[in-house]
Tab-separated table of C-alpha atoms and ligand atoms in Angstrom:
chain	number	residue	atom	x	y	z
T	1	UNK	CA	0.000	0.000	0.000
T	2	UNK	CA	3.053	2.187	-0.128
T	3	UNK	CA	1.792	3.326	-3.559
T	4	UNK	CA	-1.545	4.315	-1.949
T	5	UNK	CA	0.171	6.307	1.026
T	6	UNK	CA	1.866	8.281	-1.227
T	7	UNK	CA	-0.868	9.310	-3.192
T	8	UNK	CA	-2.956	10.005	-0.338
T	9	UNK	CA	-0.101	12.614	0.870
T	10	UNK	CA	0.243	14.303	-2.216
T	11	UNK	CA	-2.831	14.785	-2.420
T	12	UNK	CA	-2.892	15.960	0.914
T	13	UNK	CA	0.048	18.403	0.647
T	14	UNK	CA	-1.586	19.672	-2.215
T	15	UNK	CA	1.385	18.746	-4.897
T	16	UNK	CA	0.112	20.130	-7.831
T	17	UNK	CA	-1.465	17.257	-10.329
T	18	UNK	CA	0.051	18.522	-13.686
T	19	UNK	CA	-1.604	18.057	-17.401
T	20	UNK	CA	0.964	16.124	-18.371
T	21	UNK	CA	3.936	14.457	-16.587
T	22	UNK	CA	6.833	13.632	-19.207
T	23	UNK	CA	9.548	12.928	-16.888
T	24	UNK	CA	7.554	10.096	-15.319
T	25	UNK	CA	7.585	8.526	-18.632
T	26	UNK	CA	11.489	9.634	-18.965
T	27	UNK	CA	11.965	7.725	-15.258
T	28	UNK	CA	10.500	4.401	-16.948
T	29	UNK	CA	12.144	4.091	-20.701
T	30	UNK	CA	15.056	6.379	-19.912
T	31	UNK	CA	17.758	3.416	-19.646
T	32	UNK	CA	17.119	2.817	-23.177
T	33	UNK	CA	16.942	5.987	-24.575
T	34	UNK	CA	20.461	6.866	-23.246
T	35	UNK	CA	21.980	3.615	-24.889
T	36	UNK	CA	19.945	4.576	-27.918
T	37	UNK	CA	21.339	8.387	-27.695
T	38	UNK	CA	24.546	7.124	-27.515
T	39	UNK	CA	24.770	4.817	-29.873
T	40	UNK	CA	24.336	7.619	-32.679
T	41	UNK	CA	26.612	10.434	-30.715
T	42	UNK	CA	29.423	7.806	-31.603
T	43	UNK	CA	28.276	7.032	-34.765
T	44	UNK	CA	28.648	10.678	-35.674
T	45	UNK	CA	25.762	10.319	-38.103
T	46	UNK	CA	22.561	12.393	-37.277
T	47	UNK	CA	20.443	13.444	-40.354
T	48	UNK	CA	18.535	10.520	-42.674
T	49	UNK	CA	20.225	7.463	-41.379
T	50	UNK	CA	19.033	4.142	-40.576
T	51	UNK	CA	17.028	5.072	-37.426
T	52	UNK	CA	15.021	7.527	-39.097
T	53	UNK	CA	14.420	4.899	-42.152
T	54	UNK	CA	13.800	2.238	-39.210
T	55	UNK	CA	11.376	4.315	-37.920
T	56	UNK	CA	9.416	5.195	-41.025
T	57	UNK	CA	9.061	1.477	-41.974
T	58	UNK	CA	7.830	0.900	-39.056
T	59	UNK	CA	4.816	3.781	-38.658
T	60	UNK	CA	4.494	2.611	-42.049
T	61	UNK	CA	3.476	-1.099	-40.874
T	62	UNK	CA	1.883	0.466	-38.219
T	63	UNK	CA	-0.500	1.725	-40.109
T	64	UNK	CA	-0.727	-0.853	-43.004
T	65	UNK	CA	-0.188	1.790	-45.317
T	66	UNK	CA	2.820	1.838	-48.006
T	67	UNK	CA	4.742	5.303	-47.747
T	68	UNK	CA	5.872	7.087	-44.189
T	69	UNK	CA	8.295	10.705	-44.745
T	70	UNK	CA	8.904	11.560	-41.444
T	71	UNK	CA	9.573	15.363	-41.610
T	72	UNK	CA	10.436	18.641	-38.618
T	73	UNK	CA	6.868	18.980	-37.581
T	74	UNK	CA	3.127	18.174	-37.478
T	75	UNK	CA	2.851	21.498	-39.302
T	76	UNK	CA	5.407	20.778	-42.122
T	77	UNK	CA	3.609	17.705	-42.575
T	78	UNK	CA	0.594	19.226	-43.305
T	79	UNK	CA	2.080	21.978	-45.254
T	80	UNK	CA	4.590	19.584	-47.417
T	81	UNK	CA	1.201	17.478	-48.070
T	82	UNK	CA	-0.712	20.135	-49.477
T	83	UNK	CA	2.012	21.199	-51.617
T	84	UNK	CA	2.532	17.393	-52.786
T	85	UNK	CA	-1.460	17.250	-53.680
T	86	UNK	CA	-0.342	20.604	-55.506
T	87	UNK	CA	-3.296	23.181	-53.316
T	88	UNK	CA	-1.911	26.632	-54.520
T	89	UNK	CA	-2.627	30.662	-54.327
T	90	UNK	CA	-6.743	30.440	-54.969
T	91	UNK	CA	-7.681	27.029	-54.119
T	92	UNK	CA	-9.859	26.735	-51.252
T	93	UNK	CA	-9.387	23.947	-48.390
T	94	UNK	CA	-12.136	22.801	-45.856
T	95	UNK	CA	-11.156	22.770	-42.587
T	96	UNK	CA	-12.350	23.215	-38.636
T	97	UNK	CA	-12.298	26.420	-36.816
T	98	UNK	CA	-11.914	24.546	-33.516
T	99	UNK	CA	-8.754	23.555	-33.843
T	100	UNK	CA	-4.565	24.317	-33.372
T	101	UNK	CA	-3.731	27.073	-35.552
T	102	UNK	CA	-1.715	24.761	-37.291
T	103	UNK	CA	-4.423	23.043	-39.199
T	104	UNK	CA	-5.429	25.819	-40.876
T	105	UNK	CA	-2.073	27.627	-40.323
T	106	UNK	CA	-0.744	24.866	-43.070
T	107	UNK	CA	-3.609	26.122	-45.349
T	108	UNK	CA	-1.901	29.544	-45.585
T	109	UNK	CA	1.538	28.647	-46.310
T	110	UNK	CA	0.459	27.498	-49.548
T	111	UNK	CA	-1.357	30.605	-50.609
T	112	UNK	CA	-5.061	28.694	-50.363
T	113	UNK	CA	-7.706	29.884	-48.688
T	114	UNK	CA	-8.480	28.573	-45.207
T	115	UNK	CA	-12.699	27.788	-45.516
T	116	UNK	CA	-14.130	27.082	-42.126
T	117	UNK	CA	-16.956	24.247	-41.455
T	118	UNK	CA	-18.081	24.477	-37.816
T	119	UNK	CA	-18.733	21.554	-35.288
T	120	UNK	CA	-20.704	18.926	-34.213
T	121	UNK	CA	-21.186	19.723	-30.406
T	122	UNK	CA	-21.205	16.210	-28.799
T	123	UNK	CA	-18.208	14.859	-30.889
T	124	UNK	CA	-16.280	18.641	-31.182
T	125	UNK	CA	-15.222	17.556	-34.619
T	126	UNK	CA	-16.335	18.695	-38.200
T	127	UNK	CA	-19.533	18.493	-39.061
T	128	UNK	CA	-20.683	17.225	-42.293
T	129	UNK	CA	-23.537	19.300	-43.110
T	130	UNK	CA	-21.078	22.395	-42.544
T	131	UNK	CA	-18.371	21.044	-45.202
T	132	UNK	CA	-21.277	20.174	-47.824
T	133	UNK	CA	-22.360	24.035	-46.995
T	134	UNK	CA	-18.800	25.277	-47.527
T	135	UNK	CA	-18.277	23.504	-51.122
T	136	UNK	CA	-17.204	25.887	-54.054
T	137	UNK	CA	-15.995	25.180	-57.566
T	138	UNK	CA	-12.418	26.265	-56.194
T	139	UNK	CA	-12.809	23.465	-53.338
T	140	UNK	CA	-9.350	21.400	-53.383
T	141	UNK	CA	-9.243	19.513	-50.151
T	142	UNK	CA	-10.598	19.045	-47.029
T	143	UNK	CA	-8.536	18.916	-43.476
T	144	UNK	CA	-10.536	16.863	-40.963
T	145	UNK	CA	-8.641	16.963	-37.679
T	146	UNK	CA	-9.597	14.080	-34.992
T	147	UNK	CA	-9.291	16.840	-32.109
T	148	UNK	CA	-8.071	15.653	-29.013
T	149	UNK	CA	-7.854	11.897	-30.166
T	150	UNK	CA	-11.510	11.211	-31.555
T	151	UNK	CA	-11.820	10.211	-34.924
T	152	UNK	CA	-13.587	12.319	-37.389
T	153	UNK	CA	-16.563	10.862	-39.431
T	154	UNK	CA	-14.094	9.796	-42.022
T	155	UNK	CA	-16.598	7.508	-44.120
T	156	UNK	CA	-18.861	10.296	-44.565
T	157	UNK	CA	-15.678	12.707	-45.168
T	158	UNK	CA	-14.370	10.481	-47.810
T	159	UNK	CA	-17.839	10.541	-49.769
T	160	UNK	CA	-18.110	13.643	-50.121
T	161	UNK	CA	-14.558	13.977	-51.269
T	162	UNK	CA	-15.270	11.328	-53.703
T	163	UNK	CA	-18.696	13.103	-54.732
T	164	UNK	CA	-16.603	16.432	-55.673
T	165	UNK	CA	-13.649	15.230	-56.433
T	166	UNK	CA	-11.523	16.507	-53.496
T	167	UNK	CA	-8.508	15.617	-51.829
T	168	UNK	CA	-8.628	14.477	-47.971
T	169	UNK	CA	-5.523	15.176	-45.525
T	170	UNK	CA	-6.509	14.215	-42.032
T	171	UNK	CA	-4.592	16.011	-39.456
T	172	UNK	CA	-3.712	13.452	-36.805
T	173	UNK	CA	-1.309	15.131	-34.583
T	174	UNK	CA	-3.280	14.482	-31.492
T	175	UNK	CA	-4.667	10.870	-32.603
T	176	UNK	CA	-1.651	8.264	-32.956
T	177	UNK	CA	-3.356	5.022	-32.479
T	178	UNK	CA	-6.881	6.265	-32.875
T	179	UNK	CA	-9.274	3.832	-34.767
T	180	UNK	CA	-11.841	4.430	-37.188
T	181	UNK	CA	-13.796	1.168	-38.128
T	182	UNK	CA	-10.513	-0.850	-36.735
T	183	UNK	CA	-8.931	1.539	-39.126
T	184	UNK	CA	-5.710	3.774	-37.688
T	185	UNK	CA	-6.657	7.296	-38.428
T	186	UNK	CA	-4.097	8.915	-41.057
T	187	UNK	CA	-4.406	5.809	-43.231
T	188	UNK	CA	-8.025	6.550	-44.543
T	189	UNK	CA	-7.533	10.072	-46.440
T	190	UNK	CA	-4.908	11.067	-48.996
T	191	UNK	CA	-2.502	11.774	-46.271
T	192	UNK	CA	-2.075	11.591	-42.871
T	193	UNK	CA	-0.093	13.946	-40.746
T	194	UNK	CA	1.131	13.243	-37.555
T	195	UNK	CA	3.264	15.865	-34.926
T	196	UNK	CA	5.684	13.991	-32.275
T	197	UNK	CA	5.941	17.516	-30.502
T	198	UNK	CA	6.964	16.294	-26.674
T	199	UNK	CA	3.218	16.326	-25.349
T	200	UNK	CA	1.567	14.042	-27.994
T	201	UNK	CA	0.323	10.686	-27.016
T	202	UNK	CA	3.548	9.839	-29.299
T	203	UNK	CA	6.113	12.487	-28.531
T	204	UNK	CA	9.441	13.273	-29.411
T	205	UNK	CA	12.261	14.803	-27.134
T	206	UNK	CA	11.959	17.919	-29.729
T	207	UNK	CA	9.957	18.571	-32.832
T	208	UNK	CA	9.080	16.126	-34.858
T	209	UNK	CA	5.958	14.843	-37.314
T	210	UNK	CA	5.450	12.495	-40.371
T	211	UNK	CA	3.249	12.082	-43.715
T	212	UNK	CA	2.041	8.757	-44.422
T	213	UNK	CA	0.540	7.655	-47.577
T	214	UNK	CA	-0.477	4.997	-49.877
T	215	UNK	CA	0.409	7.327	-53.096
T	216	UNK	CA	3.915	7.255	-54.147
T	217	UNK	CA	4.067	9.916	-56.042
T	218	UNK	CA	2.217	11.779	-53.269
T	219	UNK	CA	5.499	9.840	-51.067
T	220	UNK	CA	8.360	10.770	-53.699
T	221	UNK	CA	7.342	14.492	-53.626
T	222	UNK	CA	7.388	14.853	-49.654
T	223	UNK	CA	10.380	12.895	-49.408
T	224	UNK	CA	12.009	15.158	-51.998
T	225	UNK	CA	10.270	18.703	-50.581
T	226	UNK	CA	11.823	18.095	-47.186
T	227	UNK	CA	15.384	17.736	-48.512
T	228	UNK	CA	15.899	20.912	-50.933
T	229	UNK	CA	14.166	18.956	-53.914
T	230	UNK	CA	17.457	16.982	-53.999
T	231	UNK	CA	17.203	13.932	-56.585
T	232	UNK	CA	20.691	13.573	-56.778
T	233	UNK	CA	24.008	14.833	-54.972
T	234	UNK	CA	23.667	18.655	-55.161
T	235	UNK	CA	21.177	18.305	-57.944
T	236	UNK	CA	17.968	20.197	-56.928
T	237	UNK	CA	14.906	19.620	-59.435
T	238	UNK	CA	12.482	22.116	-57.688
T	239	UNK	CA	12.463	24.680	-54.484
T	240	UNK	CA	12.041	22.718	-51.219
T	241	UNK	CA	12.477	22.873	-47.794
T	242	UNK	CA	14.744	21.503	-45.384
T	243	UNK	CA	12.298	19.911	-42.790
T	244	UNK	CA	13.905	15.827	-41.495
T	245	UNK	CA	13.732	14.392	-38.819
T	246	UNK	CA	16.903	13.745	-36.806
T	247	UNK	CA	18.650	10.033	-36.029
T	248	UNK	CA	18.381	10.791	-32.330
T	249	UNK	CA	14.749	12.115	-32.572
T	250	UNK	CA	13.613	8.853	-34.484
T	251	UNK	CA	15.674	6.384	-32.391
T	252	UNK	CA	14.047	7.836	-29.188
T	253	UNK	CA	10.643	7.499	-31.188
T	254	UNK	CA	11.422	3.879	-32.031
T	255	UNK	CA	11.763	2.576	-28.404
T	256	UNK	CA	7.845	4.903	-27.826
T	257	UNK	CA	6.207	3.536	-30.539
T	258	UNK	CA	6.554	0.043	-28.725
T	259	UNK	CA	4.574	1.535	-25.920
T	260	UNK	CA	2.409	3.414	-27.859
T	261	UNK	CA	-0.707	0.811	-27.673
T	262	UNK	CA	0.100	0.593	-24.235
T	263	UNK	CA	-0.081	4.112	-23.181
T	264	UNK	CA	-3.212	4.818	-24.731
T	265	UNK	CA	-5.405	2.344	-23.414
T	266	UNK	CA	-3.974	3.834	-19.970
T	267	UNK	CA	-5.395	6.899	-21.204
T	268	UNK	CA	-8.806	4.927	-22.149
T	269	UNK	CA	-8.932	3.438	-18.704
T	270	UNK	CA	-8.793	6.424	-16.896
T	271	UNK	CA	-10.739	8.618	-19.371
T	272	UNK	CA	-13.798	5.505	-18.418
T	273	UNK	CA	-13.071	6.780	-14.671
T	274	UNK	CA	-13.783	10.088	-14.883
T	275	UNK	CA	-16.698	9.463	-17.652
T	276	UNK	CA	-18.177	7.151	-15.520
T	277	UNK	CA	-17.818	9.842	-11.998
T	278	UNK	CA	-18.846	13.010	-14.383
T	279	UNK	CA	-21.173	11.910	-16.936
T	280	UNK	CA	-24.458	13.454	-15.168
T	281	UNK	CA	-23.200	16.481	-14.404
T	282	UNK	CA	-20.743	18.120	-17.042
T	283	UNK	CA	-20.663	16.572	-20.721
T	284	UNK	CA	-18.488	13.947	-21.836
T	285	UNK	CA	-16.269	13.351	-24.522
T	286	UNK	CA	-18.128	11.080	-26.694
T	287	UNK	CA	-17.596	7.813	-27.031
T	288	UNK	CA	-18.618	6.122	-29.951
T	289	UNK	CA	-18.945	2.662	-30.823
T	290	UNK	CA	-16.742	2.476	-33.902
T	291	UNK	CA	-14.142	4.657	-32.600
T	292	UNK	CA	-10.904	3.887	-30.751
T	293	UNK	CA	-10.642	7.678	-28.608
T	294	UNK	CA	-7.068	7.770	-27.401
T	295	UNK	CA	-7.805	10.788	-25.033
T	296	UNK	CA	-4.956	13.204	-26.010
T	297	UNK	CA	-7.112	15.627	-24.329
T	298	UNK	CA	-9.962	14.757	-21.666
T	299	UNK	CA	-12.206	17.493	-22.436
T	300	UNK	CA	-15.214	18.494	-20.986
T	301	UNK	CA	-17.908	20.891	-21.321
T	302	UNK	CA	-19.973	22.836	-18.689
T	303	UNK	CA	-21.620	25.988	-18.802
T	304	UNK	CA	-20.094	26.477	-15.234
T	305	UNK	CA	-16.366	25.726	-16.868
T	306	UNK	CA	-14.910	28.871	-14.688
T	307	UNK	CA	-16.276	28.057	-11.503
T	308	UNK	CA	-15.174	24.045	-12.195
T	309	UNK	CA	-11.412	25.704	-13.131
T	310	UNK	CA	-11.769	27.772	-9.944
T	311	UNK	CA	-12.255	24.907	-7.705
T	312	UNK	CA	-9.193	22.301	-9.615
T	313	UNK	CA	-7.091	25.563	-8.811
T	314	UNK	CA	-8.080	25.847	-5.005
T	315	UNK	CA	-6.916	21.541	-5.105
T	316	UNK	CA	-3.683	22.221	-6.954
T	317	UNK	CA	-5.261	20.402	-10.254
T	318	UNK	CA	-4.070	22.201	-13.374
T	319	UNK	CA	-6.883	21.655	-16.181
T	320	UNK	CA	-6.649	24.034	-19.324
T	321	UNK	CA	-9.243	25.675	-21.827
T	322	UNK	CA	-8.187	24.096	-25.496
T	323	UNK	CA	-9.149	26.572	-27.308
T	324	UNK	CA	-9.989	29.532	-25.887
T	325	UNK	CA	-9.971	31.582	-29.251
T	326	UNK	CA	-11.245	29.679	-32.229
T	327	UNK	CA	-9.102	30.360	-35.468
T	328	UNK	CA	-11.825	32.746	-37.448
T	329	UNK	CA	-11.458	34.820	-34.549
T	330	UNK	CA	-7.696	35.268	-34.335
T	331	UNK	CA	-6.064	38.235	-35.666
T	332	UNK	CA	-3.666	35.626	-37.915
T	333	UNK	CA	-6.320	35.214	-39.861
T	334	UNK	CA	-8.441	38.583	-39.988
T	335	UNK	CA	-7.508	39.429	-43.458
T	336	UNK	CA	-10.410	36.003	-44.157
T	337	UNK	CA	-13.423	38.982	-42.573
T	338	UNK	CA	-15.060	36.707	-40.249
T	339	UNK	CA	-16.809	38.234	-37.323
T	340	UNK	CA	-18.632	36.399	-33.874
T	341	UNK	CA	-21.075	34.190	-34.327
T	342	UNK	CA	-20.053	33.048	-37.820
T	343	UNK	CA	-19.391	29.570	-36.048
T	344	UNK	CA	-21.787	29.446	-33.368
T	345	UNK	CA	-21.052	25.917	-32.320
T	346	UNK	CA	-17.255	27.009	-32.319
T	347	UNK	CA	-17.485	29.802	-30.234
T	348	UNK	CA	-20.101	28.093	-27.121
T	349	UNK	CA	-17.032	25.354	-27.338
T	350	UNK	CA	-14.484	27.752	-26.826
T	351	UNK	CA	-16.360	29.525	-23.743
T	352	UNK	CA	-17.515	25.747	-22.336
T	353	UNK	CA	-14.346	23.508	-22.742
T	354	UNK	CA	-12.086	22.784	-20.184
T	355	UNK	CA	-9.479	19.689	-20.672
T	356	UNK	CA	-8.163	17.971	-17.254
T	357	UNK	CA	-4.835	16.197	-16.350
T	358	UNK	CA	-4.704	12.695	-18.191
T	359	UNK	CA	-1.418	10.772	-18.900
T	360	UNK	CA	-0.628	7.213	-18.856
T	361	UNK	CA	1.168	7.169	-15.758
T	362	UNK	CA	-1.524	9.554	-13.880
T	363	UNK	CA	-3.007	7.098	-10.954
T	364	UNK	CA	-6.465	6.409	-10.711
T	365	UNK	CA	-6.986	7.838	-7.409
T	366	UNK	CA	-5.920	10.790	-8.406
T	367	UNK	CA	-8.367	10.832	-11.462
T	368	UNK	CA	-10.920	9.894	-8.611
T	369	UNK	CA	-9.586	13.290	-6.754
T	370	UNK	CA	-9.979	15.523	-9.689
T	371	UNK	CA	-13.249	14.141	-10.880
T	372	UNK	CA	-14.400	14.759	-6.928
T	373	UNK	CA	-13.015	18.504	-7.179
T	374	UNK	CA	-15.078	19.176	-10.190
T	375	UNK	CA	-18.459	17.617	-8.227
T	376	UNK	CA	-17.880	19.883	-5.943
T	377	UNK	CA	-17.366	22.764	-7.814
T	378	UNK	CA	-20.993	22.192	-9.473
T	379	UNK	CA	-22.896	21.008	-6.366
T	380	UNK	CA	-21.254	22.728	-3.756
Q	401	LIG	C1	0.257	19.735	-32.438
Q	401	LIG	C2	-0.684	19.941	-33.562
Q	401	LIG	C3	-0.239	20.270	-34.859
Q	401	LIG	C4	1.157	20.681	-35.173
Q	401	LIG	O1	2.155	19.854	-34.815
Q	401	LIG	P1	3.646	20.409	-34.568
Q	401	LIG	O2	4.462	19.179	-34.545
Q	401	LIG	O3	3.641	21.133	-33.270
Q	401	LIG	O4	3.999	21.301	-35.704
Q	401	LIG	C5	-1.172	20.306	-35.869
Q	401	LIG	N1	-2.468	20.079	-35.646
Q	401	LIG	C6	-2.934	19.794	-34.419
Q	401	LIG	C7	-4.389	19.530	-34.242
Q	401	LIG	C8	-2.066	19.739	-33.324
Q	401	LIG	O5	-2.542	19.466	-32.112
């Protein structure tokens, strides 16, 4: 029961519960990294080597899809696969205003037009009636993200794509492992980008992100845009970028990704605790039948979110509002004229949501504690 006594006096002495606790996972795999680590600081080679090759394969098999480019970011994935489907200056690309400024961010870099579709309110993701609403002749593509580890409606997504001939890049930066119809999300669109930023249910100990892909040429292009357009030594065939993803970065990934599975159904487990503790007082995050939810957030929505924030506070619990400012309301993208209330559903999220502490490590008794904390806050 030592395990037990120390909870109980943290909880007592008030040590603050944190979102996210990355050093606990450090504490557990952090043998192996260092061997890892410094296995390539002797090998002297850092940039596309075998680990990051290693690496691709195997989020490639992970996914049962052909291609895998691992590349800087989450972002340059999404921007690199936009510019690989060829979305340019005046195309127009479908995408959620509830969302990291990234997925729409991507949208930009191009020169294409950013197109909001608000959201569904139980599921927080697109909604399809919005993106058939939002459909011009200069439609290109359409960016579902699967926000805070839900999957999307990508069936539906996919036939309406397939009705108007667009392209589909999910965004999947906060979904690794997610299933859709015992389908891994980023394998179901054109492209799927995923970010390995340090917080993401797969994270990095840096930046990091890939594309993967059943296209090759959709494969060849990425592979060539993040490395100058080089197709031979110092031959460059078009502009690109330099955006890889470092030995060390994919070794360290290599020895996560074999947790992975593991770490999310930690987040499942406790994500059922405080569903099953919360569920008649605050709302949810859905669960749906068909869906694997790996819980990169566990988000939920009251209209009493401040006093509920108040109240974690006066425990020591940090919970945070993802996303307080949807992305038609930021001043990056004024110059697109939206004003309040364009995206209704958007905007009661933004003022509603509040996301609490879930990790894999995070105990259960402590999920118990928070869940208890926001009770209180509502009943008194
Ligand atoms: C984190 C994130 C990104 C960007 O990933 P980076 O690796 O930080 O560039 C994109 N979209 C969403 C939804 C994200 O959460």
């Amino acid at each position: 029961m030592a395990i037990q006594q120390k909870i109980n006096r943290e909880i007592a002495e008030k040590a603050l519960i944190p979102m996210l606790d990355l050093k606990a996972q450090y504490k557990s795999l952090g043998q192996e990294i260092e061997v890892a680590i410094r296995e390539i600081l002797e090998s002297g080679h850092f940039v596309l080597g075998e680990h990051v090759r290693a690496f691709e394969r195997e989020i490639a098999d992970y996914h049962n899809v052909k291609y895998a480019v691992s590349l800087a970011s989450g972002t340059d994935a999404l921007h690199l696969s936009l510019k690989a489907l060829d979305i340019k200056e005046g195309d127009e690309v479908i995408t959620t205003p509830f969302t990291f400024i990234a997925s729409a961010e991507a949208v930009a870099y191009v020169g294409a037009i950013p197109v909001f579709a608000d959201i569904d309110k139980k599921t927080l993701n697109i909604s399809l009636s919005q993106i058939k609403d939002k459909i011009t002749s200069k439609t290109k593509a359409i960016i579902p993200v699967h926000l805070f580890g839900l999957p999307a409606d990508m069936d539906e997504i996919m036939d309406i794509a397939k009705q108007y001939n667009l392209k589909v890049i999910e965004d999947c930066a906060q979904a690794f492992g997610a299933k859709y119809k015992d389908v891994p999300v980023g394998s179901i669109g054109d492209a799927g980008c995923f970010s390995f930023y340090p917080s993401k249910n797969l994270g990095a100990y840096g930046d990091g992100g890939i594309m993967i892909t059943n296209n090759h040429e959709i494969c060849e292009k990425v592979r060539l845009l993040r490395n100058h357009g080089t197709t031979a030594p110092y031959k460059h065939s078009f502009i690109g970028y330099n955006s890889r993803l470092d030995e060390i970065q994919a070794a360290i990934l290599e020895i996560k990704l074999k947790h992975v599975d593991a770490y999310n159904q930690k987040r499942r487990n406790l994500a059922k605790i405080y569903t099953s503790l919360l569920s008649n007082v605050v709302q949810c995050p859905a669960e749906m039948p068909d869906r694997i939810h790996v819980y990169h957030q566990y988000t939920i929505r009251s209209i009493k979110k401040a006093a509920i924030k108040k109240n974690l506070e006066g425990n020591s619990i940090s919970s945070v509002v993802y996303y307080p400012i949807p992305l038609h309301l930021q001043d990056a993208f004024k110059y697109l004229g939206h004003k309040k209330n364009d995206f209704p559903e958007s905007e009661t999220a933004a003022n509603e949501v509040l996301s609490l502490p879930i990790y894999p490590e995070l105990e259960r008794e402590k999920v118990e504690f928070i869940a208890e904390a926001v009770l209180k806050a509502i009943t008194g």
